[in-house]
PDB file of C-alpha atoms in Angstrom:
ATOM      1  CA  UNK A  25    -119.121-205.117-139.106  1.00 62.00           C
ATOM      2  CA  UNK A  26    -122.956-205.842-138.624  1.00 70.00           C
ATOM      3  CA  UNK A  27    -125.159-203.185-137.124  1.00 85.00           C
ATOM      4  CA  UNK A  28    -126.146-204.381-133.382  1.00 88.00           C
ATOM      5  CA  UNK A  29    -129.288-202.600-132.746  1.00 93.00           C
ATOM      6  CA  UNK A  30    -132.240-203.319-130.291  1.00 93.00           C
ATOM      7  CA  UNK A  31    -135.216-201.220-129.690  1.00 96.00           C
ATOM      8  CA  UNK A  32    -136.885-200.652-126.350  1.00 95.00           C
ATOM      9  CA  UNK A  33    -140.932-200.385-126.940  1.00 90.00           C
ATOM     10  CA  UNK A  34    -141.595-199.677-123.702  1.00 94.00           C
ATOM     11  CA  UNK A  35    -138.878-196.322-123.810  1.00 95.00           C
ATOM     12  CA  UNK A  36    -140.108-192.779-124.066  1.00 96.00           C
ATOM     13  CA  UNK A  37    -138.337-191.848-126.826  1.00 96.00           C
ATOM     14  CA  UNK A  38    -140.185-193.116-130.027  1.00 97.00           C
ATOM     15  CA  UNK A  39    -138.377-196.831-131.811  1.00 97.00           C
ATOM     16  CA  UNK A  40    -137.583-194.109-135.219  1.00 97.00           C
ATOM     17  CA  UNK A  41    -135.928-191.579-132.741  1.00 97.00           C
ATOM     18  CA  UNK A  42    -134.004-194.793-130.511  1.00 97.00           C
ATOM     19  CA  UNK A  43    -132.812-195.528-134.119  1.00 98.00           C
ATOM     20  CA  UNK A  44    -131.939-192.266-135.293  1.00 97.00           C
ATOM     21  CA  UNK A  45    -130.178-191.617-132.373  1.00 97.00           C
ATOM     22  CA  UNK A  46    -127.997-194.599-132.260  1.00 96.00           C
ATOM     23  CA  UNK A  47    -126.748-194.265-135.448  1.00 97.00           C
ATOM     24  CA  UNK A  48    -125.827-190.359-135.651  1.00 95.00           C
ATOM     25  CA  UNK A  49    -123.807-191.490-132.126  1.00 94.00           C
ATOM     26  CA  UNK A  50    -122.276-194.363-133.676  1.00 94.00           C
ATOM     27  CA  UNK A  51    -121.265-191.961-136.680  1.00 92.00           C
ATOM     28  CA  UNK A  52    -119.989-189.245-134.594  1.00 88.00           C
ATOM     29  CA  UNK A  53    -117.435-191.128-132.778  1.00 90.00           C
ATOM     30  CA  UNK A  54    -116.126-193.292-135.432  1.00 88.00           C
ATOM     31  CA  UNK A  55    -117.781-196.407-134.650  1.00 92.00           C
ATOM     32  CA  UNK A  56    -119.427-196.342-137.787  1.00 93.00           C
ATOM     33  CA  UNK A  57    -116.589-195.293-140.231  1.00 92.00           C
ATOM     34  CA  UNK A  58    -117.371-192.969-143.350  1.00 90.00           C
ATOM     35  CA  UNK A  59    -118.424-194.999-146.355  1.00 92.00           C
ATOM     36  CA  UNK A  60    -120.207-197.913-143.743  1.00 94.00           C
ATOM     37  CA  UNK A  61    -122.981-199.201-145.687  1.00 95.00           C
ATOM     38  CA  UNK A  62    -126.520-199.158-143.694  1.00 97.00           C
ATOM     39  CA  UNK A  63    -128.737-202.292-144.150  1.00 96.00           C
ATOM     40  CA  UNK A  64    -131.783-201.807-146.867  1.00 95.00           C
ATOM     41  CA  UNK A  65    -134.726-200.545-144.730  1.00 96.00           C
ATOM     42  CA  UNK A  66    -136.708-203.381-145.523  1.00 96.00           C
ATOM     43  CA  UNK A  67    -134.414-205.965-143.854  1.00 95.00           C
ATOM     44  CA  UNK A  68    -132.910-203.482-141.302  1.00 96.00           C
ATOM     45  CA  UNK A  69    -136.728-203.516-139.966  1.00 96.00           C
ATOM     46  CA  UNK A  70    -136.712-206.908-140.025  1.00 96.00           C
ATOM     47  CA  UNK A  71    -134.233-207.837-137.969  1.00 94.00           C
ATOM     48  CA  UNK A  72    -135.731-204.949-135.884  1.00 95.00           C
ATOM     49  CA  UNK A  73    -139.228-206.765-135.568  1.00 95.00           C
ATOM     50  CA  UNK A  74    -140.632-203.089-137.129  1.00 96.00           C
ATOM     51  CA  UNK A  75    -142.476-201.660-139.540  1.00 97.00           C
ATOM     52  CA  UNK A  76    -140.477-200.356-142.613  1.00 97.00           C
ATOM     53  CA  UNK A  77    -141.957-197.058-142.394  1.00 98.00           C
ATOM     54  CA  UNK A  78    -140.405-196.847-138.840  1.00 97.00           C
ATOM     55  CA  UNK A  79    -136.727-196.928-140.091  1.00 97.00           C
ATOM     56  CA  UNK A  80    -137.221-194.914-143.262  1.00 97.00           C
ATOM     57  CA  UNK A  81    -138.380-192.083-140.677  1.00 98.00           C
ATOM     58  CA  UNK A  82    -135.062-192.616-138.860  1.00 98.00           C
ATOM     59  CA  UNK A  83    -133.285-192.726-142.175  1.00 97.00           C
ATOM     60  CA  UNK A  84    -134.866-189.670-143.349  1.00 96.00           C
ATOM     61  CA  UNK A  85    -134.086-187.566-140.476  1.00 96.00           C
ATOM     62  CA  UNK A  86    -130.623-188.949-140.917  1.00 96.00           C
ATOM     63  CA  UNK A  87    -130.348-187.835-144.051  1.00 93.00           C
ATOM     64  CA  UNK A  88    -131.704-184.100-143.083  1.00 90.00           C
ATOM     65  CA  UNK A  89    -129.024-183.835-140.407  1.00 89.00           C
ATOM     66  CA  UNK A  90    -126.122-184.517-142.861  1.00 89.00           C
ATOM     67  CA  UNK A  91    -125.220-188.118-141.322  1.00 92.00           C
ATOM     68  CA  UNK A  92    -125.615-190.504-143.598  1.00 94.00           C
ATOM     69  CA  UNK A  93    -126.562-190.075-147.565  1.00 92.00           C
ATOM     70  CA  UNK A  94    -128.102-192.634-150.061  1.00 91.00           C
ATOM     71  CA  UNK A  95    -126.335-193.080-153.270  1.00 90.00           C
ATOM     72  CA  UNK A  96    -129.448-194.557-154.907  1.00 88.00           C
ATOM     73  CA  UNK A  97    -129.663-198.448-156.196  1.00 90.00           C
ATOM     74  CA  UNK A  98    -126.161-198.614-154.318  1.00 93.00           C
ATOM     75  CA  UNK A  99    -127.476-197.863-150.944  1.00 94.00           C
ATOM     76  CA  UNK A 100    -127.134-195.717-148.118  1.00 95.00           C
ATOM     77  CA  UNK A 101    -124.501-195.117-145.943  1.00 94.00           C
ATOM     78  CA  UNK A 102    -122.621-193.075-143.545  1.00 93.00           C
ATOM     79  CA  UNK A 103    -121.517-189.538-144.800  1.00 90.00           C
ATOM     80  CA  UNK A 104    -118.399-188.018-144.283  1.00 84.00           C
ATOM     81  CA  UNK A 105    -118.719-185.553-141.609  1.00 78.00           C
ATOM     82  CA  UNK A 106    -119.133-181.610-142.861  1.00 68.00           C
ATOM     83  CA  UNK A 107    -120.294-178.523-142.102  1.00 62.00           C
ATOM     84  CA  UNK A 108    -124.259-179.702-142.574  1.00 67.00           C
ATOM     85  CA  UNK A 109    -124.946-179.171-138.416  1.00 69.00           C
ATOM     86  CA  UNK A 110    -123.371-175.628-138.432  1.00 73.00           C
ATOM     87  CA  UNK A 111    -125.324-174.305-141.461  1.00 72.00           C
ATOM     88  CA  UNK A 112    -128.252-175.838-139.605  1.00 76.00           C
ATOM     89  CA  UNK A 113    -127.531-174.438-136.680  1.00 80.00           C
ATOM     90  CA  UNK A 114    -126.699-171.079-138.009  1.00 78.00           C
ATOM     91  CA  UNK A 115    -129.796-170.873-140.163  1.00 79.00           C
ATOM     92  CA  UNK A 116    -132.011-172.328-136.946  1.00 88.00           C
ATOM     93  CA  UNK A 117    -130.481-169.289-134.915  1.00 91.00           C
ATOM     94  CA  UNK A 118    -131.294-166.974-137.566  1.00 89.00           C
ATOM     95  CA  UNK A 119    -134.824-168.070-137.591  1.00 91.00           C
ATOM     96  CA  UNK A 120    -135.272-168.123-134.282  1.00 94.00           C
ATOM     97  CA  UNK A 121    -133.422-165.035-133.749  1.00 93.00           C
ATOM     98  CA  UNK A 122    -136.159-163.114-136.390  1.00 93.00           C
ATOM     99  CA  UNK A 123    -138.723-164.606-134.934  1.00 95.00           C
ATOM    100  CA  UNK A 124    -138.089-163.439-131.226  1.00 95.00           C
ATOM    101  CA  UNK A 125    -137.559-160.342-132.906  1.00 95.00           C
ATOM    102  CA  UNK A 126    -141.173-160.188-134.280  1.00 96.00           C
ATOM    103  CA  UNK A 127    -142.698-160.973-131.079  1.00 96.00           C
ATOM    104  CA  UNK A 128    -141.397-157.991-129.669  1.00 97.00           C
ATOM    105  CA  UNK A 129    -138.411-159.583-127.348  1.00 96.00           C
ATOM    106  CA  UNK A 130    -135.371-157.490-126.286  1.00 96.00           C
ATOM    107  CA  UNK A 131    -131.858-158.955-126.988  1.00 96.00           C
ATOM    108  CA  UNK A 132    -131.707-160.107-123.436  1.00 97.00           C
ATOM    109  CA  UNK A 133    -135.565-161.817-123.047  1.00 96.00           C
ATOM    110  CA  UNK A 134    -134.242-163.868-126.407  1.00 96.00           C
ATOM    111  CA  UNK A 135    -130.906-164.772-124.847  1.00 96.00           C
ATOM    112  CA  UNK A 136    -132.817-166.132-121.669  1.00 96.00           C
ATOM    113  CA  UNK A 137    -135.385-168.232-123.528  1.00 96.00           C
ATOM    114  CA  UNK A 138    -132.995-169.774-126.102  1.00 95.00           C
ATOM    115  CA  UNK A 139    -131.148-170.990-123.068  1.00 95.00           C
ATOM    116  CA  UNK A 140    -133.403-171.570-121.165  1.00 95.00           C
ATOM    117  CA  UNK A 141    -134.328-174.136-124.006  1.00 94.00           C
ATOM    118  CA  UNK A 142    -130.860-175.247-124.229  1.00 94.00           C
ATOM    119  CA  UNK A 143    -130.674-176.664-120.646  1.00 94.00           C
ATOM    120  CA  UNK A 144    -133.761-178.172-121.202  1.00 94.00           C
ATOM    121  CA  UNK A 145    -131.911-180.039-123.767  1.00 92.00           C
ATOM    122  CA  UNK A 146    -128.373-180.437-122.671  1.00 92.00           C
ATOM    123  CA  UNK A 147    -128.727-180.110-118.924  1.00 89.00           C
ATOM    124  CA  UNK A 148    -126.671-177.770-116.845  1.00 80.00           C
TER     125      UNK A 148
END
């Protein structure tokens, strides 16, 4: 199974982000199994036709959200799915949480904003 990428230039998300965003999908709904190796970064930007630096930045933020996990000289691949995105979730809400707090925001103002951000996000 090769990885099929492309990477639109001319889209508004950023090429690192396009990346980053394929693969966590991909990983999420099985299309890249557990255990998949990724290609080096080096040739993965390559056959990208982008700078190196580009897809360790998408690799990187992989890494930080629990999807995929390099095992050194033996590579990186995909991770086996865990509870990484609800401790990071659950430690974001805390933060934010505090922080509303701080600024002086009842219960209810801090419910509004947070989703207020969330449909920003998700949509309604």
């Amino acid at each position: 199974m090769a990885l099929q990428m492309t990477v639109d230039p001319d889209a508004a998300e950023p090429p690192y982000e396009q990346i980053r965003a394929r693969i966590a999908e991909r990983a999420r709904s099985g299309a890249l199994p557990v255990g998949y190796k990724l290609p080096t970064v080096r040739g993965f930007a390559e056959e990208l036709g982008l700078a190196a630096n580009t897809v360790a930045k998408a690799y990187r933020a992989l890494e930080a959200d629990g999807v995929i996990e390099t095992r050194g000289r033996n590579g990186t691949f995909i991770a086996a799915p865990g509870d990484t995105a609800d401790r990071e979730a659950a430690a974001a809400a805390q933060a934010y949480a505090q922080r509303a707090h701080r600024l002086g925001l009842d219960r209810a103002a801090a419910l509004t904003a947070a989703e207020n951000a969330l449909r920003a996000v998700y949509g309604d």
